[in-house]
Tab-separated table of C-alpha atoms and ligand atoms in Angstrom:
chain	number	residue	atom	x	y	z
D	109	MET	CA	0.056	-0.002	-0.010
D	110	ARG	CA	1.308	3.335	-0.978
D	111	THR	CA	0.160	6.783	0.403
D	112	TYR	CA	-0.782	9.489	-2.181
D	113	ALA	CA	-2.242	13.007	-1.505
D	114	MET	CA	-3.993	15.004	-4.067
D	115	THR	CA	-6.095	18.090	-4.373
D	116	GLY	CA	-9.167	18.247	-6.648
D	117	GLY	CA	-10.325	14.855	-5.885
D	118	ALA	CA	-14.142	15.432	-5.652
D	119	THR	CA	-15.018	15.414	-9.284
D	120	GLY	CA	-13.742	14.711	-12.931
D	121	ILE	CA	-10.256	13.493	-13.466
D	122	GLY	CA	-9.233	13.718	-9.834
D	123	ALA	CA	-12.199	11.761	-8.715
D	124	GLN	CA	-11.432	9.028	-11.231
D	125	LEU	CA	-7.782	8.752	-10.212
D	126	LYS	CA	-8.695	8.785	-6.576
D	127	GLN	CA	-11.037	5.778	-7.227
D	128	GLN	CA	-8.549	3.993	-9.203
D	129	LEU	CA	-5.801	4.517	-6.390
D	130	LEU	CA	-8.275	3.240	-3.812
D	131	ASP	CA	-9.270	0.297	-5.841
D	132	ALA	CA	-5.536	-0.636	-6.181
D	133	GLY	CA	-5.293	-0.698	-2.281
D	134	HIS	CA	-3.554	2.626	-1.709
D	135	LYS	CA	-4.279	5.291	0.967
D	136	VAL	CA	-5.470	8.525	-0.711
D	137	ILE	CA	-5.558	11.951	1.038
D	138	SER	CA	-8.096	14.155	-0.733
D	139	VAL	CA	-8.215	18.065	-0.485
D	140	ASP	CA	-11.107	19.909	-2.196
D	141	ILE	CA	-13.357	22.713	-1.635
D	142	LYS	CA	-16.377	20.529	-2.240
D	143	GLU	CA	-15.779	17.270	-0.371
D	144	GLY	CA	-12.776	15.218	0.771
D	145	ASP	CA	-10.776	14.563	3.545
D	146	ILE	CA	-9.657	18.080	3.996
D	147	LEU	CA	-12.079	20.913	2.922
D	148	ALA	CA	-10.075	23.917	1.873
D	149	ASP	CA	-10.388	26.649	-0.644
D	150	LEU	CA	-6.903	26.716	-2.196
D	151	SER	CA	-7.309	30.251	-3.753
D	152	THR	CA	-6.587	31.670	-0.356
D	153	ALA	CA	-3.500	31.728	1.699
D	154	ASP	CA	-5.494	30.276	4.667
D	155	GLY	CA	-7.097	27.508	2.594
D	156	ARG	CA	-3.652	26.578	1.276
D	157	THR	CA	-2.187	26.348	4.870
D	158	ALA	CA	-5.339	24.408	5.959
D	159	ALA	CA	-4.566	22.060	3.131
D	160	ILE	CA	-0.959	21.566	3.766
D	161	ASP	CA	-1.252	21.154	7.338
D	162	GLY	CA	-4.176	18.692	7.072
D	163	MET	CA	-2.199	16.491	4.327
D	164	ARG	CA	0.863	16.523	6.703
D	165	ALA	CA	-1.242	15.464	9.708
D	166	MET	CA	-2.539	12.500	7.658
D	167	ALA	CA	0.796	11.412	6.254
D	168	PRO	CA	3.505	11.743	9.091
D	169	ASP	CA	5.468	8.890	7.642
D	170	GLY	CA	5.745	10.588	4.175
D	171	LEU	CA	4.103	10.449	0.848
D	172	ASP	CA	4.770	8.334	-2.299
D	173	GLY	CA	3.074	10.794	-4.519
D	174	PHE	CA	1.306	14.039	-4.519
D	175	ILE	CA	-1.044	15.018	-7.343
D	176	PRO	CA	-2.209	18.806	-7.384
D	177	CYS	CA	-5.168	18.333	-9.535
D	178	ALA	CA	-7.536	21.006	-8.343
D	179	GLY	CA	-8.111	23.470	-11.200
D	180	LEU	CA	-10.584	25.877	-12.672
D	181	PRO	CA	-11.784	26.642	-15.993
D	182	PRO	CA	-10.961	29.420	-18.352
D	183	VAL	CA	-14.445	30.809	-17.854
D	184	ALA	CA	-14.025	31.081	-14.197
D	185	LYS	CA	-14.454	34.723	-12.717
D	186	PRO	CA	-12.663	36.806	-11.732
D	187	LEU	CA	-9.905	35.546	-13.855
D	188	SER	CA	-7.321	35.954	-10.836
D	189	LEU	CA	-9.089	32.886	-9.388
D	190	ILE	CA	-7.694	30.764	-12.058
D	191	THR	CA	-4.154	32.136	-11.288
D	192	GLN	CA	-4.652	31.588	-7.711
D	193	VAL	CA	-5.923	27.908	-7.837
D	194	ASN	CA	-4.165	26.615	-11.221
D	195	TYR	CA	-0.684	28.075	-10.560
D	196	PHE	CA	-0.078	29.513	-7.076
D	197	ALA	CA	-1.952	26.894	-4.905
D	198	VAL	CA	-0.225	24.150	-6.843
D	199	ILE	CA	3.271	25.527	-6.312
D	200	ALA	CA	2.268	26.172	-2.552
D	201	THR	CA	1.223	22.683	-1.832
D	202	VAL	CA	3.976	21.112	-3.714
D	203	GLU	CA	6.701	23.062	-1.881
D	204	GLY	CA	4.612	22.639	1.418
D	205	LEU	CA	4.999	18.733	0.967
D	206	ARG	CA	8.524	18.428	-0.237
D	207	ASP	CA	10.054	16.820	3.064
D	208	LEU	CA	7.384	14.232	3.074
D	209	LEU	CA	7.980	13.577	-0.423
D	210	GLU	CA	11.508	13.193	0.304
D	211	LYS	CA	11.001	10.723	3.137
D	212	LYS	CA	9.546	8.274	0.613
D	213	LYS	CA	11.370	9.141	-2.518
D	214	GLY	CA	8.016	9.860	-3.985
D	215	SER	CA	7.035	11.729	-6.993
D	216	VAL	CA	4.688	14.875	-7.884
D	217	LEU	CA	2.434	14.558	-10.894
D	218	PHE	CA	1.446	18.020	-11.949
D	219	VAL	CA	-1.655	18.287	-14.212
D	220	SER	CA	-0.815	20.475	-17.043
D	221	SER	CA	-2.987	20.885	-20.106
D	222	ASN	CA	-2.651	20.411	-24.015
D	223	SER	CA	-3.234	24.207	-24.160
D	224	ALA	CA	-0.218	24.995	-22.323
D	225	PRO	CA	2.045	25.356	-25.216
D	226	MET	CA	-0.367	27.930	-26.920
D	227	ILE	CA	0.937	30.829	-24.676
D	228	PRO	CA	4.515	31.769	-25.305
D	229	SER	CA	7.133	31.108	-22.554
D	230	ASP	CA	8.189	34.767	-22.369
D	231	ASP	CA	4.628	36.069	-21.937
D	232	SER	CA	4.763	38.569	-18.986
D	233	TYR	CA	2.057	36.789	-17.025
D	234	ILE	CA	3.845	33.559	-17.139
D	235	GLN	CA	6.976	35.315	-15.953
D	236	SER	CA	5.312	36.910	-13.092
D	237	CYS	CA	4.080	33.464	-11.984
D	238	LEU	CA	7.454	31.962	-12.350
D	239	ALA	CA	8.680	35.083	-10.232
D	240	GLY	CA	6.395	33.902	-7.592
D	241	ASP	CA	4.569	37.281	-7.686
D	242	GLU	CA	1.141	36.406	-6.916
D	243	GLU	CA	-0.137	40.045	-6.729
D	244	ALA	CA	1.596	41.053	-10.143
D	245	ALA	CA	0.142	38.078	-11.903
D	246	CYS	CA	-3.351	38.353	-10.396
D	247	THR	CA	-3.398	42.179	-11.300
D	248	GLU	CA	-2.103	41.575	-14.810
D	249	ILE	CA	-4.583	38.798	-15.633
D	250	GLU	CA	-7.761	40.801	-14.702
D	251	GLY	CA	-6.875	42.946	-17.911
D	252	ARG	CA	-6.438	39.804	-20.196
D	253	ASP	CA	-8.540	36.852	-21.022
D	254	GLY	CA	-9.508	33.419	-19.673
D	255	HIS	CA	-7.618	31.364	-22.231
D	256	THR	CA	-4.419	33.332	-21.187
D	257	ALA	CA	-5.285	32.951	-17.559
D	258	TYR	CA	-5.764	29.228	-17.928
D	259	ALA	CA	-3.289	28.113	-20.571
D	260	GLY	CA	-0.728	30.496	-19.157
D	261	ALA	CA	-1.086	29.118	-15.600
D	262	LYS	CA	-0.682	25.547	-17.082
D	263	ARG	CA	2.407	26.488	-19.082
D	264	ALA	CA	3.959	28.115	-15.990
D	265	ILE	CA	3.374	25.002	-13.813
D	266	THR	CA	5.039	22.892	-16.446
D	267	MET	CA	7.962	25.350	-16.772
D	268	TRP	CA	8.228	25.277	-12.941
D	269	MET	CA	8.459	21.469	-12.994
D	270	ARG	CA	10.949	21.320	-15.614
D	271	ARG	CA	12.994	24.073	-13.985
D	272	HIS	CA	13.105	22.045	-10.588
D	273	VAL	CA	13.578	18.442	-11.931
D	274	VAL	CA	17.463	18.554	-11.226
D	275	GLU	CA	17.251	20.023	-7.839
D	276	TRP	CA	14.413	17.721	-6.632
D	277	ALA	CA	15.596	14.576	-8.129
D	278	ALA	CA	18.871	15.395	-6.195
D	279	SER	CA	16.766	14.669	-3.007
D	280	GLY	CA	15.035	11.897	-4.460
D	281	VAL	CA	11.754	13.237	-5.651
D	282	ARG	CA	10.854	13.047	-9.377
D	283	LEU	CA	8.611	15.794	-10.919
D	284	ASN	CA	6.449	14.885	-13.901
D	285	ALA	CA	3.243	16.250	-15.579
D	286	VAL	CA	0.206	14.974	-17.637
D	287	ALA	CA	-1.236	17.302	-20.238
D	288	PRO	CA	-4.893	16.195	-20.902
D	289	GLY	CA	-6.817	17.118	-24.041
D	290	ILE	CA	-10.519	18.108	-23.805
D	291	THR	CA	-12.038	15.480	-21.107
D	292	MET	CA	-15.748	15.397	-20.380
D	293	THR	CA	-15.784	16.580	-16.854
D	294	PRO	CA	-17.795	19.405	-14.779
D	295	LEU	CA	-14.993	21.760	-15.867
D	296	THR	CA	-15.533	21.278	-19.572
D	297	GLU	CA	-19.441	21.376	-19.138
D	298	ARG	CA	-18.698	24.774	-17.810
D	299	VAL	CA	-16.625	25.851	-20.771
D	300	TYR	CA	-19.053	24.296	-23.418
D	301	ALA	CA	-22.002	26.377	-21.666
D	302	ASP	CA	-19.977	29.528	-21.991
D	303	ALA	CA	-21.312	31.955	-24.662
D	304	GLU	CA	-17.943	33.010	-26.004
D	305	LEU	CA	-15.547	29.975	-25.348
D	306	GLY	CA	-18.189	27.182	-25.849
D	307	SER	CA	-18.349	26.908	-29.573
D	308	VAL	CA	-14.623	27.314	-29.808
D	309	MET	CA	-14.128	24.352	-27.514
D	310	LYS	CA	-16.861	22.252	-29.195
D	311	GLU	CA	-15.042	22.920	-32.627
D	312	PHE	CA	-11.827	22.013	-31.015
D	313	GLY	CA	-13.222	18.658	-29.647
D	314	ASP	CA	-14.393	17.772	-32.966
D	315	SER	CA	-11.026	18.051	-34.515
D	316	VAL	CA	-9.301	15.505	-32.074
D	317	PRO	CA	-7.423	13.184	-34.411
D	318	VAL	CA	-8.712	9.942	-32.686
D	319	GLY	CA	-12.317	11.093	-33.285
D	320	ARG	CA	-13.457	11.793	-29.660
D	321	THR	CA	-12.962	13.528	-26.607
D	322	ALA	CA	-11.550	12.165	-23.485
D	323	GLN	CA	-13.480	10.687	-20.578
D	324	PRO	CA	-11.671	11.184	-16.960
D	325	ALA	CA	-10.382	7.423	-17.020
D	326	ASP	CA	-8.566	8.038	-20.325
D	327	ILE	CA	-6.503	10.598	-18.371
D	328	ALA	CA	-6.412	8.758	-14.978
D	329	ASN	CA	-5.251	5.483	-16.462
D	330	VAL	CA	-2.009	7.226	-17.640
D	331	MET	CA	-1.661	9.232	-14.412
D	332	ARG	CA	-1.927	5.857	-12.176
D	333	PHE	CA	0.841	4.473	-14.451
D	334	MET	CA	2.766	7.715	-14.145
D	335	LEU	CA	2.624	7.334	-10.266
D	336	SER	CA	3.532	3.561	-10.320
D	337	ASP	CA	6.816	1.579	-9.863
D	338	GLU	CA	6.595	0.832	-13.642
D	339	SER	CA	7.355	4.352	-14.312
D	340	SER	CA	10.285	4.906	-11.876
D	341	TYR	CA	12.611	6.370	-14.564
D	342	LEU	CA	10.153	8.801	-15.609
D	343	CYS	CA	11.532	12.461	-14.465
D	344	GLY	CA	10.867	15.652	-15.986
D	345	SER	CA	8.419	14.310	-18.539
D	346	LEU	CA	5.343	15.996	-19.879
D	347	VAL	CA	3.014	13.385	-21.199
D	348	PHE	CA	0.317	14.441	-23.556
D	349	VAL	CA	-3.019	12.514	-23.194
D	350	ASP	CA	-4.977	14.271	-25.918
D	351	GLY	CA	-5.971	11.911	-28.587
D	352	GLY	CA	-3.470	13.538	-30.859
D	353	SER	CA	-4.252	17.120	-30.662
D	354	ASP	CA	-0.888	18.502	-29.668
D	355	ALA	CA	0.760	16.625	-32.590
D	356	MET	CA	-1.983	17.831	-34.738
D	357	LEU	CA	-1.196	21.531	-33.939
D	358	ARG	CA	2.705	21.294	-33.419
D	359	PRO	CA	3.849	18.338	-35.335
D	360	ASP	CA	7.526	19.699	-35.418
D	361	ASP	CA	7.765	21.014	-31.778
D	362	PHE	CA	8.470	18.582	-28.973
J	524	NAD	P1	-13.316	19.306	-12.306
J	524	NAD	O1	-14.175	20.580	-12.269
J	524	NAD	O2	-14.274	18.063	-12.302
J	524	NAD	O3	-12.425	19.112	-11.121
J	524	NAD	C1	-11.777	20.234	-10.448
J	524	NAD	C2	-11.581	19.807	-8.935
J	524	NAD	O4	-10.969	21.006	-8.307
J	524	NAD	C3	-13.079	19.965	-8.533
J	524	NAD	O5	-13.124	18.821	-7.491
J	524	NAD	C4	-13.152	21.203	-7.584
J	524	NAD	O6	-14.000	21.069	-6.562
J	524	NAD	C5	-11.772	21.570	-7.281
J	524	NAD	N1	-11.374	22.893	-6.961
J	524	NAD	C6	-11.693	23.965	-7.765
J	524	NAD	N2	-11.416	25.169	-7.178
J	524	NAD	C7	-10.995	24.712	-5.907
J	524	NAD	C8	-10.562	25.527	-4.908
J	524	NAD	N3	-10.555	27.074	-4.894
J	524	NAD	N4	-9.949	24.994	-3.634
J	524	NAD	C9	-10.011	23.460	-3.833
J	524	NAD	N5	-10.387	22.885	-4.652
J	524	NAD	C10	-10.952	23.484	-5.858
J	524	NAD	O7	-12.314	19.233	-13.435
J	524	NAD	P2	-11.353	18.400	-14.261
J	524	NAD	O8	-11.430	18.622	-15.804
J	524	NAD	O9	-11.365	17.114	-13.649
J	524	NAD	O10	-10.012	19.036	-13.943
J	524	NAD	C11	-8.983	18.383	-13.086
J	524	NAD	C12	-7.705	18.974	-13.527
J	524	NAD	O11	-7.471	18.709	-14.928
J	524	NAD	C13	-7.534	20.609	-13.606
J	524	NAD	O12	-6.246	21.144	-13.205
J	524	NAD	C14	-7.680	20.951	-14.903
J	524	NAD	O13	-7.247	22.289	-15.210
J	524	NAD	C15	-7.132	19.722	-15.556
J	524	NAD	N6	-7.393	19.732	-17.171
J	524	NAD	C16	-8.647	19.321	-17.530
J	524	NAD	C17	-9.021	19.265	-18.875
J	524	NAD	C18	-10.307	19.038	-19.172
J	524	NAD	O14	-10.681	19.021	-20.646
J	524	NAD	N7	-11.432	18.682	-18.434
J	524	NAD	C19	-8.020	19.382	-19.753
J	524	NAD	C20	-6.651	19.708	-19.423
J	524	NAD	C21	-6.369	19.780	-17.975
Protein backbone atom coordinates (compact mmCIF):
# COMPACT_ATOMS: atom_id res chain seq x y z
CA MET A 1 0.00 0.00 0.00
CA ARG A 2 1.25 3.44 -0.93
CA THR A 3 0.20 6.80 0.42
CA TYR A 4 -0.83 9.50 -2.03
CA ALA A 5 -2.15 13.00 -1.43
CA MET A 6 -4.06 14.98 -3.99
CA THR A 7 -6.10 18.11 -4.49
CA GLY A 8 -9.22 18.23 -6.64
CA GLY A 9 -10.38 14.70 -5.86
CA ALA A 10 -14.11 15.54 -5.67
CA THR A 11 -15.03 15.40 -9.37
CA GLY A 12 -13.71 14.76 -12.87
CA ILE A 13 -10.20 13.50 -13.52
CA GLY A 14 -9.19 13.75 -9.87
CA ALA A 15 -12.18 11.74 -8.65
CA GLN A 16 -11.45 9.03 -11.23
CA LEU A 17 -7.77 8.86 -10.26
CA LYS A 18 -8.64 8.78 -6.58
CA GLN A 19 -11.01 5.83 -7.14
CA GLN A 20 -8.44 3.93 -9.19
CA LEU A 21 -5.78 4.40 -6.50
CA LEU A 22 -8.22 3.33 -3.76
CA ASP A 23 -9.26 0.28 -5.82
CA ALA A 24 -5.57 -0.66 -6.09
CA GLY A 25 -5.39 -0.69 -2.28
CA HIS A 26 -3.58 2.59 -1.72
CA LYS A 27 -4.30 5.29 0.83
CA VAL A 28 -5.43 8.57 -0.75
CA ILE A 29 -5.68 11.86 1.11
CA SER A 30 -7.95 14.24 -0.77
CA VAL A 31 -8.22 18.02 -0.46
CA ASP A 32 -11.06 19.84 -2.18
CA ILE A 33 -13.35 22.82 -1.76
CA LYS A 34 -16.44 20.57 -2.20
CA GLU A 35 -15.77 17.27 -0.44
CA GLY A 36 -12.82 15.26 0.76
CA ASP A 37 -10.67 14.44 3.78
CA ILE A 38 -9.69 18.09 4.04
CA LEU A 39 -12.01 20.89 2.97
CA ALA A 40 -10.04 23.93 1.84
CA ASP A 41 -10.34 26.80 -0.60
CA LEU A 42 -6.99 26.73 -2.37
CA SER A 43 -7.45 30.21 -3.80
CA THR A 44 -6.63 31.70 -0.39
CA ALA A 45 -3.50 31.70 1.75
CA ASP A 46 -5.48 30.32 4.71
CA GLY A 47 -6.95 27.55 2.58
CA ARG A 48 -3.51 26.53 1.32
CA THR A 49 -2.17 26.43 4.88
CA ALA A 50 -5.15 24.32 6.01
CA ALA A 51 -4.60 21.98 3.05
CA ILE A 52 -0.89 21.54 3.73
CA ASP A 53 -1.35 21.13 7.49
CA GLY A 54 -4.18 18.65 6.95
CA MET A 55 -2.22 16.52 4.47
CA ARG A 56 0.87 16.59 6.71
CA ALA A 57 -1.16 15.44 9.72
CA MET A 58 -2.57 12.50 7.72
CA ALA A 59 0.79 11.38 6.28
CA PRO A 60 3.38 11.74 9.07
CA ASP A 61 5.50 8.90 7.60
CA GLY A 62 5.77 10.52 4.18
CA LEU A 63 4.15 10.51 0.77
CA ASP A 64 4.72 8.24 -2.22
CA GLY A 65 3.09 10.79 -4.47
CA PHE A 66 1.31 14.11 -4.64
CA ILE A 67 -1.09 15.13 -7.39
CA PRO A 68 -2.11 18.82 -7.35
CA CYS A 69 -5.13 18.27 -9.59
CA ALA A 70 -7.59 20.99 -8.45
CA GLY A 71 -8.23 23.50 -11.19
CA LEU A 72 -10.69 26.04 -12.50
CA PRO A 73 -11.78 26.46 -16.13
CA PRO A 74 -10.90 29.43 -18.36
CA VAL A 75 -14.45 30.74 -17.85
CA ALA A 76 -14.06 31.15 -14.05
CA LYS A 77 -14.43 34.69 -12.75
CA PRO A 78 -12.66 36.76 -11.61
CA LEU A 79 -9.80 35.62 -13.81
CA SER A 80 -7.36 35.97 -10.91
CA LEU A 81 -9.08 32.96 -9.27
CA ILE A 82 -7.67 30.83 -12.09
CA THR A 83 -4.18 32.19 -11.38
CA GLN A 84 -4.57 31.55 -7.66
CA VAL A 85 -5.89 27.99 -7.92
CA ASN A 86 -4.23 26.71 -11.10
CA TYR A 87 -0.75 28.13 -10.44
CA PHE A 88 -0.02 29.56 -6.99
CA ALA A 89 -1.91 26.93 -4.97
CA VAL A 90 -0.15 24.20 -6.95
CA ILE A 91 3.32 25.54 -6.19
CA ALA A 92 2.47 26.29 -2.53
CA THR A 93 1.17 22.78 -1.86
CA VAL A 94 4.02 21.07 -3.74
CA GLU A 95 6.60 23.06 -1.77
CA GLY A 96 4.72 22.52 1.49
CA LEU A 97 4.92 18.73 1.12
CA ARG A 98 8.49 18.44 -0.13
CA ASP A 99 10.03 16.87 2.98
CA LEU A 100 7.24 14.26 3.15
CA LEU A 101 7.90 13.35 -0.50
CA GLU A 102 11.64 13.12 0.19
CA LYS A 103 10.99 10.71 3.09
CA LYS A 104 9.53 8.13 0.72
CA LYS A 105 11.39 9.12 -2.47
CA GLY A 106 8.01 9.91 -3.95
CA SER A 107 7.00 11.85 -7.02
CA VAL A 108 4.85 14.83 -7.92
CA LEU A 109 2.46 14.55 -10.84
CA PHE A 110 1.42 18.01 -12.04
CA VAL A 111 -1.72 18.41 -14.15
CA SER A 112 -0.87 20.60 -17.12
CA SER A 113 -2.97 20.85 -20.29
CA ASN A 114 -2.56 20.51 -24.02
CA SER A 115 -3.37 24.24 -24.07
CA ALA A 116 -0.12 25.05 -22.20
CA PRO A 117 2.06 25.41 -25.34
CA MET A 118 -0.44 27.93 -26.79
CA ILE A 119 0.98 30.79 -24.66
CA PRO A 120 4.61 31.78 -25.37
CA SER A 121 7.02 31.10 -22.51
CA ASP A 122 8.20 34.74 -22.40
CA ASP A 123 4.66 36.09 -21.81
CA SER A 124 4.76 38.61 -18.95
CA TYR A 125 1.93 36.83 -17.07
CA ILE A 126 3.88 33.56 -17.10
CA GLN A 127 7.00 35.39 -16.01
CA SER A 128 5.15 36.94 -13.01
CA CYS A 129 3.91 33.48 -12.03
CA LEU A 130 7.39 31.98 -12.24
CA ALA A 131 8.82 34.91 -10.26
CA GLY A 132 6.36 33.97 -7.49
CA ASP A 133 4.67 37.37 -7.68
CA GLU A 134 1.03 36.44 -7.06
CA GLU A 135 -0.13 40.03 -6.76
CA ALA A 136 1.43 41.08 -10.08
CA ALA A 137 0.16 37.98 -11.91
CA CYS A 138 -3.38 38.44 -10.52
CA THR A 139 -3.45 42.16 -11.33
CA GLU A 140 -2.19 41.61 -14.88
CA ILE A 141 -4.59 38.79 -15.69
CA GLU A 142 -7.65 40.88 -14.82
CA GLY A 143 -6.89 42.94 -17.92
CA ARG A 144 -6.43 39.93 -20.19
CA ASP A 145 -8.59 36.89 -21.08
CA GLY A 146 -9.61 33.50 -19.70
CA HIS A 147 -7.64 31.48 -22.23
CA THR A 148 -4.42 33.27 -21.25
CA ALA A 149 -5.25 32.91 -17.54
CA TYR A 150 -5.79 29.16 -17.90
CA ALA A 151 -3.26 28.10 -20.53
CA GLY A 152 -0.66 30.52 -19.14
CA ALA A 153 -1.00 29.05 -15.64
CA LYS A 154 -0.66 25.55 -17.12
CA ARG A 155 2.45 26.57 -19.06
CA ALA A 156 3.87 28.18 -15.92
CA ILE A 157 3.43 25.07 -13.75
CA THR A 158 4.99 22.96 -16.50
CA MET A 159 7.99 25.31 -16.74
CA TRP A 160 8.27 25.34 -12.93
CA MET A 161 8.27 21.54 -12.99
CA ARG A 162 11.02 21.37 -15.63
CA ARG A 163 13.14 24.03 -13.92
CA HIS A 164 13.06 22.15 -10.59
CA VAL A 165 13.64 18.63 -11.90
CA VAL A 166 17.40 18.47 -11.23
CA GLU A 167 17.25 19.96 -7.75
CA TRP A 168 14.33 17.80 -6.63
CA ALA A 169 15.75 14.62 -8.19
CA ALA A 170 18.93 15.22 -6.14
CA SER A 171 16.79 14.81 -3.02
CA GLY A 172 15.04 11.75 -4.44
CA VAL A 173 11.79 13.27 -5.69
CA ARG A 174 10.78 12.99 -9.35
CA LEU A 175 8.60 15.67 -10.95
CA ASN A 176 6.40 14.89 -13.96
CA ALA A 177 3.30 16.33 -15.60
CA VAL A 178 0.35 15.03 -17.58
CA ALA A 179 -1.20 17.25 -20.25
CA PRO A 180 -4.82 16.17 -20.85
CA GLY A 181 -6.78 17.18 -23.89
CA ILE A 182 -10.50 18.02 -23.72
CA THR A 183 -11.97 15.67 -21.11
CA MET A 184 -15.67 15.37 -20.30
CA THR A 185 -15.81 16.66 -16.73
CA PRO A 186 -17.76 19.40 -14.87
CA LEU A 187 -14.92 21.78 -15.83
CA THR A 188 -15.48 21.13 -19.55
CA GLU A 189 -19.26 21.36 -19.13
CA ARG A 190 -18.77 24.89 -17.80
CA VAL A 191 -16.64 25.82 -20.80
CA TYR A 192 -19.07 24.22 -23.30
CA ALA A 193 -21.92 26.27 -21.73
CA ASP A 194 -20.04 29.56 -22.11
CA ALA A 195 -21.38 31.97 -24.73
CA GLU A 196 -17.91 33.03 -25.84
CA LEU A 197 -15.64 29.96 -25.46
CA GLY A 198 -18.25 27.19 -25.80
CA SER A 199 -18.40 26.99 -29.58
CA VAL A 200 -14.60 27.30 -29.96
CA MET A 201 -14.05 24.44 -27.53
CA LYS A 202 -16.69 22.23 -29.17
CA GLU A 203 -15.07 22.83 -32.56
CA PHE A 204 -11.70 21.90 -31.08
CA GLY A 205 -13.30 18.78 -29.56
CA ASP A 206 -14.59 17.79 -33.00
CA SER A 207 -11.06 18.08 -34.43
CA VAL A 208 -9.34 15.58 -32.07
CA PRO A 209 -7.44 13.14 -34.34
CA VAL A 210 -8.69 9.98 -32.61
CA GLY A 211 -12.26 11.15 -33.24
CA ARG A 212 -13.51 11.75 -29.72
CA THR A 213 -12.88 13.76 -26.57
CA ALA A 214 -11.52 12.02 -23.46
CA GLN A 215 -13.36 10.48 -20.54
CA PRO A 216 -11.77 10.97 -17.10
CA ALA A 217 -10.58 7.33 -17.09
CA ASP A 218 -8.54 7.94 -20.28
CA ILE A 219 -6.47 10.47 -18.33
CA ALA A 220 -6.49 8.74 -14.92
CA ASN A 221 -5.25 5.44 -16.43
CA VAL A 222 -2.08 7.16 -17.63
CA MET A 223 -1.70 9.16 -14.40
CA ARG A 224 -1.92 5.97 -12.34
CA PHE A 225 0.85 4.48 -14.47
CA MET A 226 2.93 7.66 -14.04
CA LEU A 227 2.63 7.25 -10.26
CA SER A 228 3.47 3.54 -10.25
CA ASP A 229 6.72 1.58 -9.81
CA GLU A 230 6.69 0.80 -13.54
CA SER A 231 7.45 4.44 -14.31
CA SER A 232 10.27 4.95 -11.80
CA TYR A 233 12.63 6.29 -14.52
CA LEU A 234 10.15 8.95 -15.61
CA CYS A 235 11.52 12.31 -14.50
CA GLY A 236 10.79 15.76 -15.91
CA SER A 237 8.39 14.31 -18.48
CA LEU A 238 5.35 16.09 -19.86
CA VAL A 239 3.02 13.40 -21.18
CA PHE A 240 0.28 14.56 -23.57
CA VAL A 241 -2.89 12.46 -23.25
CA ASP A 242 -4.94 14.32 -25.80
CA GLY A 243 -5.98 12.01 -28.61
CA GLY A 244 -3.32 13.50 -30.88
CA SER A 245 -4.31 17.18 -30.65
CA ASP A 246 -0.89 18.50 -29.70
CA ALA A 247 0.81 16.53 -32.48
CA MET A 248 -1.80 17.88 -34.90
CA LEU A 249 -1.17 21.49 -33.83
CA ARG A 250 2.62 21.35 -33.38
CA PRO A 251 3.94 18.43 -35.43
CA ASP A 252 7.55 19.64 -35.42
CA ASP A 253 7.80 20.90 -31.83
CA PHE A 254 8.54 18.53 -28.98
P1 LIG B 1 -13.36 19.27 -12.31
O1 LIG B 1 -14.04 20.59 -12.21
O2 LIG B 1 -14.17 18.05 -12.39
O3 LIG B 1 -12.35 19.09 -11.07
C1 LIG B 1 -11.66 20.15 -10.49
C2 LIG B 1 -11.66 19.94 -8.99
O4 LIG B 1 -10.97 21.06 -8.39
C3 LIG B 1 -13.05 19.89 -8.38
O5 LIG B 1 -13.16 18.79 -7.50
C4 LIG B 1 -13.17 21.21 -7.66
O6 LIG B 1 -14.04 21.18 -6.53
C5 LIG B 1 -11.71 21.47 -7.27
N1 LIG B 1 -11.49 22.90 -6.98
C6 LIG B 1 -11.82 23.95 -7.78
N2 LIG B 1 -11.53 25.11 -7.17
C7 LIG B 1 -10.99 24.78 -5.96
C8 LIG B 1 -10.51 25.54 -4.86
N3 LIG B 1 -10.54 26.88 -4.88
N4 LIG B 1 -10.03 24.88 -3.79
C9 LIG B 1 -10.04 23.52 -3.75
N5 LIG B 1 -10.48 22.75 -4.76
C10 LIG B 1 -10.96 23.37 -5.84
O7 LIG B 1 -12.37 19.40 -13.53
P2 LIG B 1 -11.36 18.38 -14.25
O8 LIG B 1 -11.57 18.59 -15.69
O9 LIG B 1 -11.41 17.02 -13.69
O10 LIG B 1 -9.97 19.07 -13.88
C11 LIG B 1 -8.94 18.42 -13.17
C12 LIG B 1 -7.62 19.02 -13.61
O11 LIG B 1 -7.39 18.68 -14.98
C13 LIG B 1 -7.58 20.56 -13.56
O12 LIG B 1 -6.31 20.97 -13.09
C14 LIG B 1 -7.77 20.96 -15.00
O13 LIG B 1 -7.22 22.23 -15.28
C15 LIG B 1 -7.04 19.84 -15.71
N6 LIG B 1 -7.40 19.69 -17.12
C16 LIG B 1 -8.68 19.40 -17.47
C17 LIG B 1 -9.00 19.28 -18.82
C18 LIG B 1 -10.40 19.01 -19.28
O14 LIG B 1 -10.66 19.09 -20.50
N7 LIG B 1 -11.32 18.67 -18.41
C19 LIG B 1 -7.99 19.42 -19.79
C20 LIG B 1 -6.70 19.69 -19.39
C21 LIG B 1 -6.41 19.81 -18.04
